[in-house]
């Protein structure tokens, strides 16, 4: 073999061996590199997790109602609490951006709105808290309160803080028909400082009245508690009220109208303070009999016969007096005791001439305080009792006005669902 051939052979062998070496080096190099990369990634993730754990606040915020809730209560549903930390900021607003006032508790562990929420309204809450290491946590939620169609309220009388006569019942008119009467009544309590037993009576699916067996004791205080929030009144309809109302009972004044003698005797705390000549309903339009309660007072009001069925052939009212003085309502159907300036003075105490009301002598304009009509108005209050007798007519229906006293105690108690 010549030198040239020997060199070519050595070069070829070298190339082959070199290729093997290169291939081996590449393969081995890949394996070592992959193992190193994986280790680095795992190490890097572990470090990131550890760092994140160190940076994450331990404070745990809870918002009620839960995010996305609907039919939420307007009273107690909205609340923010925190554990393992303290609240630093809470904001609440309606969907249109109207802010809702609220307050963080003294220990900074909770927050709630300052007032009752509105029905059928969407609210958004954003809360911020920090833990012992001042690391911050955030939470957000949105919810919608119960709609009017899925809730009920009770419109009640008398008003909170008022002073009323001894005949004033607690009367509640619900804006939805109540089918679960027992549940609803069990969440309403009426009590008196006098210790009198007070019982509820359902007149229909919408009206519930409360009263004692006898008139309230003068000078006592009556408390009404409505705990109806979340109480099911009917299928798919829940209560939203949570309220306490107190009112006072004034002096004991009861006035007795005798259509036969055409007089009214006014007694206060058992003593007669005045006897007033009156004119009750005519023989054709007798006045209801029974125990009636003054439910409204008007210094002057309009009385149109058409509104209570007294019309002429042309359909217009048999009377239309635009300034009846010193009028006090005794029934929902139009019975009043009121001043009368248009009748002859001679009718009072001698003739019954009205369309069913009880009239007292008075002056046009309601400005003369010396008239019987003005005196009785000034000395009467909502809740006073007016007893009417000897008219020859039927007794007023117990639910016609605030006149449940015309049911005896056993009949009244029979209407309770408790």
Short mmCIF file of N, CA, C and O in Angstrom, two decimals, residues 240-307:
data_model
loop_
_atom_site.label_atom_id
_atom_site.label_comp_id
_atom_site.label_asym_id
_atom_site.label_seq_id
_atom_site.Cartn_x
_atom_site.Cartn_y
_atom_site.Cartn_z
N UNK A 240 -91.16 40.11 53.97
CA UNK A 240 -89.92 40.89 53.97
C UNK A 240 -89.83 41.84 55.17
O UNK A 240 -88.81 42.50 55.35
N UNK A 241 -90.86 41.88 56.01
CA UNK A 241 -90.88 42.86 57.09
C UNK A 241 -90.26 42.33 58.37
O UNK A 241 -90.46 41.18 58.75
N UNK A 242 -89.52 43.20 58.99
CA UNK A 242 -88.94 42.93 60.31
C UNK A 242 -88.99 44.25 61.06
O UNK A 242 -88.12 45.10 60.91
N UNK A 243 -90.03 44.42 61.87
CA UNK A 243 -90.31 45.76 62.40
C UNK A 243 -91.00 45.65 63.76
O UNK A 243 -91.78 44.74 64.01
N UNK A 244 -90.68 46.61 64.62
CA UNK A 244 -91.36 46.74 65.91
C UNK A 244 -92.00 48.11 65.99
O UNK A 244 -91.35 49.13 65.72
N UNK A 245 -93.28 48.13 66.35
CA UNK A 245 -94.06 49.36 66.41
C UNK A 245 -94.68 49.48 67.80
O UNK A 245 -95.19 48.50 68.34
N UNK A 246 -94.62 50.66 68.37
CA UNK A 246 -95.29 50.90 69.65
C UNK A 246 -96.20 52.12 69.52
O UNK A 246 -95.89 53.07 68.81
N UNK A 247 -97.33 52.06 70.20
CA UNK A 247 -98.23 53.21 70.26
C UNK A 247 -98.88 53.26 71.63
O UNK A 247 -98.93 52.25 72.34
N UNK A 248 -99.35 54.43 71.98
CA UNK A 248 -99.94 54.63 73.31
C UNK A 248 -101.45 54.75 73.23
O UNK A 248 -101.99 55.23 72.23
N UNK A 249 -102.09 54.32 74.27
CA UNK A 249 -103.55 54.46 74.40
C UNK A 249 -103.82 55.69 75.25
O UNK A 249 -103.26 55.84 76.34
N UNK A 250 -104.64 56.57 74.73
CA UNK A 250 -104.95 57.80 75.45
C UNK A 250 -106.00 57.58 76.52
O UNK A 250 -106.20 56.47 77.03
N UNK A 251 -106.70 58.65 76.86
CA UNK A 251 -107.78 58.55 77.86
C UNK A 251 -108.92 57.70 77.31
O UNK A 251 -109.05 57.53 76.10
N UNK A 252 -109.73 57.17 78.16
CA UNK A 252 -110.85 56.32 77.75
C UNK A 252 -112.06 57.20 77.44
O UNK A 252 -112.73 57.70 78.34
N UNK A 253 -112.31 57.42 76.13
CA UNK A 253 -113.48 58.21 75.74
C UNK A 253 -114.40 57.37 74.87
O UNK A 253 -113.99 56.83 73.84
N UNK A 254 -115.64 57.25 75.30
CA UNK A 254 -116.66 56.51 74.56
C UNK A 254 -117.90 57.41 74.47
O UNK A 254 -118.38 57.94 75.49
N UNK A 255 -118.40 57.58 73.26
CA UNK A 255 -119.58 58.43 73.04
C UNK A 255 -120.73 57.56 72.54
O UNK A 255 -120.54 56.73 71.65
N UNK A 256 -121.90 57.77 73.12
CA UNK A 256 -123.06 56.96 72.76
C UNK A 256 -124.12 57.82 72.08
O UNK A 256 -124.63 58.79 72.67
N UNK A 257 -124.42 57.47 70.82
CA UNK A 257 -125.45 58.17 70.05
C UNK A 257 -126.75 57.39 70.18
O UNK A 257 -126.80 56.19 69.87
N UNK A 258 -127.78 58.06 70.63
CA UNK A 258 -129.10 57.45 70.75
C UNK A 258 -130.02 58.13 69.72
O UNK A 258 -130.40 59.29 69.87
N UNK A 259 -130.32 57.39 68.65
CA UNK A 259 -131.14 57.97 67.58
C UNK A 259 -132.57 58.22 68.03
O UNK A 259 -133.28 59.04 67.42
N UNK A 260 -132.99 57.55 69.08
CA UNK A 260 -134.35 57.75 69.56
C UNK A 260 -134.47 59.07 70.33
O UNK A 260 -135.41 59.86 70.11
N UNK A 261 -133.53 59.34 71.22
CA UNK A 261 -133.55 60.60 71.97
C UNK A 261 -132.85 61.73 71.21
O UNK A 261 -132.93 62.89 71.60
N UNK A 262 -132.14 61.34 70.14
CA UNK A 262 -131.42 62.29 69.28
C UNK A 262 -130.38 63.09 70.07
O UNK A 262 -130.24 64.31 69.91
N UNK A 263 -129.66 62.36 70.89
CA UNK A 263 -128.58 62.96 71.68
C UNK A 263 -127.35 62.05 71.64
O UNK A 263 -127.45 60.84 71.37
N UNK A 264 -126.21 62.65 71.91
CA UNK A 264 -124.97 61.89 72.06
C UNK A 264 -124.38 62.23 73.43
O UNK A 264 -124.15 63.40 73.74
N UNK A 265 -124.11 61.18 74.20
CA UNK A 265 -123.52 61.36 75.51
C UNK A 265 -122.04 60.99 75.45
O UNK A 265 -121.69 59.87 75.05
N UNK A 266 -121.18 61.93 75.81
CA UNK A 266 -119.74 61.72 75.74
C UNK A 266 -119.22 61.45 77.15
O UNK A 266 -119.39 62.27 78.06
N UNK A 267 -118.60 60.27 77.33
CA UNK A 267 -118.02 59.93 78.62
C UNK A 267 -116.50 59.82 78.48
O UNK A 267 -115.99 59.33 77.47
N UNK A 268 -115.81 60.27 79.49
CA UNK A 268 -114.34 60.17 79.52
C UNK A 268 -113.93 59.61 80.87
O UNK A 268 -114.28 60.16 81.91
N UNK A 269 -113.20 58.50 80.79
CA UNK A 269 -112.77 57.78 81.99
C UNK A 269 -113.94 57.52 82.93
O UNK A 269 -113.84 57.64 84.16
N UNK A 270 -115.09 57.18 82.30
CA UNK A 270 -116.26 56.77 83.05
C UNK A 270 -117.18 57.91 83.48
O UNK A 270 -118.25 57.65 84.05
N UNK A 271 -116.79 59.16 83.21
CA UNK A 271 -117.61 60.29 83.64
C UNK A 271 -118.18 61.01 82.41
O UNK A 271 -117.48 61.21 81.42
N UNK A 272 -119.46 61.41 82.51
CA UNK A 272 -120.08 62.15 81.41
C UNK A 272 -119.53 63.57 81.40
O UNK A 272 -119.58 64.28 82.41
N UNK A 273 -118.98 63.97 80.23
CA UNK A 273 -118.43 65.31 80.13
C UNK A 273 -119.27 66.24 79.27
O UNK A 273 -119.14 67.46 79.34
N UNK A 274 -120.18 65.64 78.44
CA UNK A 274 -121.05 66.51 77.64
C UNK A 274 -122.16 65.68 76.99
O UNK A 274 -121.95 64.53 76.62
N UNK A 275 -123.32 66.28 76.84
CA UNK A 275 -124.42 65.70 76.08
C UNK A 275 -124.73 66.65 74.93
O UNK A 275 -124.96 67.85 75.15
N UNK A 276 -124.72 66.10 73.69
CA UNK A 276 -124.83 66.94 72.50
C UNK A 276 -126.06 66.54 71.68
O UNK A 276 -126.25 65.35 71.40
N UNK A 277 -126.89 67.49 71.25
CA UNK A 277 -128.00 67.17 70.36
C UNK A 277 -127.45 66.73 68.99
O UNK A 277 -126.49 67.30 68.48
N UNK A 278 -128.09 65.72 68.40
CA UNK A 278 -127.62 65.21 67.10
C UNK A 278 -128.80 65.01 66.15
O UNK A 278 -129.97 65.06 66.56
N UNK A 279 -128.46 64.76 64.90
CA UNK A 279 -129.47 64.34 63.92
C UNK A 279 -128.88 63.15 63.18
O UNK A 279 -127.87 63.27 62.49
N UNK A 280 -129.52 61.98 63.35
CA UNK A 280 -129.01 60.75 62.74
C UNK A 280 -129.71 60.51 61.40
O UNK A 280 -130.36 61.41 60.84
N UNK A 281 -129.56 59.29 60.88
CA UNK A 281 -130.15 58.97 59.59
C UNK A 281 -131.66 58.99 59.62
O UNK A 281 -132.30 58.61 60.60
N UNK A 282 -132.22 59.44 58.53
CA UNK A 282 -133.67 59.51 58.41
C UNK A 282 -134.28 58.11 58.39
O UNK A 282 -133.56 57.12 58.19
N UNK A 283 -135.62 57.99 58.56
CA UNK A 283 -136.25 56.66 58.49
C UNK A 283 -135.97 55.93 57.19
O UNK A 283 -135.95 54.70 57.15
N UNK A 284 -135.74 56.69 56.11
CA UNK A 284 -135.45 56.07 54.81
C UNK A 284 -133.97 55.70 54.68
O UNK A 284 -133.61 54.83 53.86
N UNK A 285 -133.13 56.33 55.44
CA UNK A 285 -131.67 56.11 55.35
C UNK A 285 -131.08 55.97 56.75
O UNK A 285 -130.33 56.82 57.21
N UNK A 286 -131.45 54.91 57.41
CA UNK A 286 -131.07 54.73 58.81
C UNK A 286 -129.55 54.61 58.98
O UNK A 286 -128.84 54.15 58.09
N UNK A 287 -129.08 55.02 60.14
CA UNK A 287 -127.66 54.89 60.49
C UNK A 287 -127.40 53.49 61.02
O UNK A 287 -128.21 52.93 61.77
N UNK A 288 -126.27 52.92 60.63
CA UNK A 288 -125.88 51.63 61.20
C UNK A 288 -125.84 51.73 62.72
O UNK A 288 -125.51 52.77 63.30
N UNK A 289 -126.14 50.61 63.36
CA UNK A 289 -126.00 50.51 64.81
C UNK A 289 -124.69 49.80 65.13
O UNK A 289 -124.05 49.22 64.27
N UNK A 290 -124.32 49.85 66.40
CA UNK A 290 -123.16 49.10 66.86
C UNK A 290 -122.02 49.95 67.36
O UNK A 290 -122.12 51.19 67.45
N UNK A 291 -120.93 49.28 67.70
CA UNK A 291 -119.73 49.95 68.21
C UNK A 291 -118.83 50.31 67.02
O UNK A 291 -118.37 49.43 66.30
N UNK A 292 -118.60 51.58 66.83
CA UNK A 292 -117.78 52.04 65.73
C UNK A 292 -116.58 52.80 66.26
O UNK A 292 -116.64 53.41 67.33
N UNK A 293 -115.50 52.76 65.48
CA UNK A 293 -114.25 53.39 65.89
C UNK A 293 -113.90 54.49 64.89
O UNK A 293 -113.96 54.28 63.67
N UNK A 294 -113.55 55.65 65.41
CA UNK A 294 -113.11 56.75 64.54
C UNK A 294 -111.79 56.34 63.88
O UNK A 294 -110.80 56.08 64.57
N UNK A 295 -111.79 56.26 62.55
CA UNK A 295 -110.59 55.82 61.83
C UNK A 295 -109.87 56.96 61.12
O UNK A 295 -108.68 56.84 60.81
N UNK A 296 -110.56 58.07 60.85
CA UNK A 296 -109.95 59.22 60.18
C UNK A 296 -110.63 60.49 60.65
O UNK A 296 -111.82 60.48 61.00
N UNK A 297 -109.87 61.61 60.61
CA UNK A 297 -110.42 62.91 60.96
C UNK A 297 -110.08 63.91 59.85
O UNK A 297 -108.96 63.96 59.37
N UNK A 298 -111.09 64.71 59.47
CA UNK A 298 -110.88 65.75 58.45
C UNK A 298 -111.52 67.04 58.95
O UNK A 298 -112.72 67.07 59.24
N UNK A 299 -110.72 68.10 58.99
CA UNK A 299 -111.30 69.37 59.42
C UNK A 299 -112.39 69.80 58.45
O UNK A 299 -113.44 70.33 58.85
N UNK A 300 -112.15 69.57 57.16
CA UNK A 300 -113.17 69.78 56.14
C UNK A 300 -112.98 68.72 55.05
O UNK A 300 -111.85 68.35 54.73
N UNK A 301 -114.08 68.27 54.48
CA UNK A 301 -113.99 67.29 53.41
C UNK A 301 -115.20 67.40 52.51
O UNK A 301 -116.22 68.00 52.88
N UNK A 302 -115.11 66.80 51.33
CA UNK A 302 -116.22 66.79 50.39
C UNK A 302 -117.01 65.50 50.58
O UNK A 302 -116.45 64.42 50.75
N UNK A 303 -118.32 65.61 50.54
CA UNK A 303 -119.19 64.45 50.59
C UNK A 303 -120.13 64.49 49.40
O UNK A 303 -120.94 65.41 49.27
N UNK A 304 -120.00 63.47 48.55
CA UNK A 304 -120.82 63.36 47.34
C UNK A 304 -121.64 62.08 47.44
O UNK A 304 -121.09 60.99 47.57
N UNK A 305 -122.96 62.23 47.35
CA UNK A 305 -123.83 61.08 47.48
C UNK A 305 -123.55 59.98 46.48
O UNK A 305 -123.76 58.79 46.76
N UNK A 306 -123.07 60.34 45.31
CA UNK A 306 -122.81 59.35 44.27
C UNK A 306 -121.75 58.34 44.70
O UNK A 306 -121.75 57.19 44.25
N UNK A 307 -120.83 58.75 45.58
CA UNK A 307 -119.75 57.86 45.99
C UNK A 307 -120.24 56.74 46.90
O UNK A 307 -119.55 55.74 47.08
#
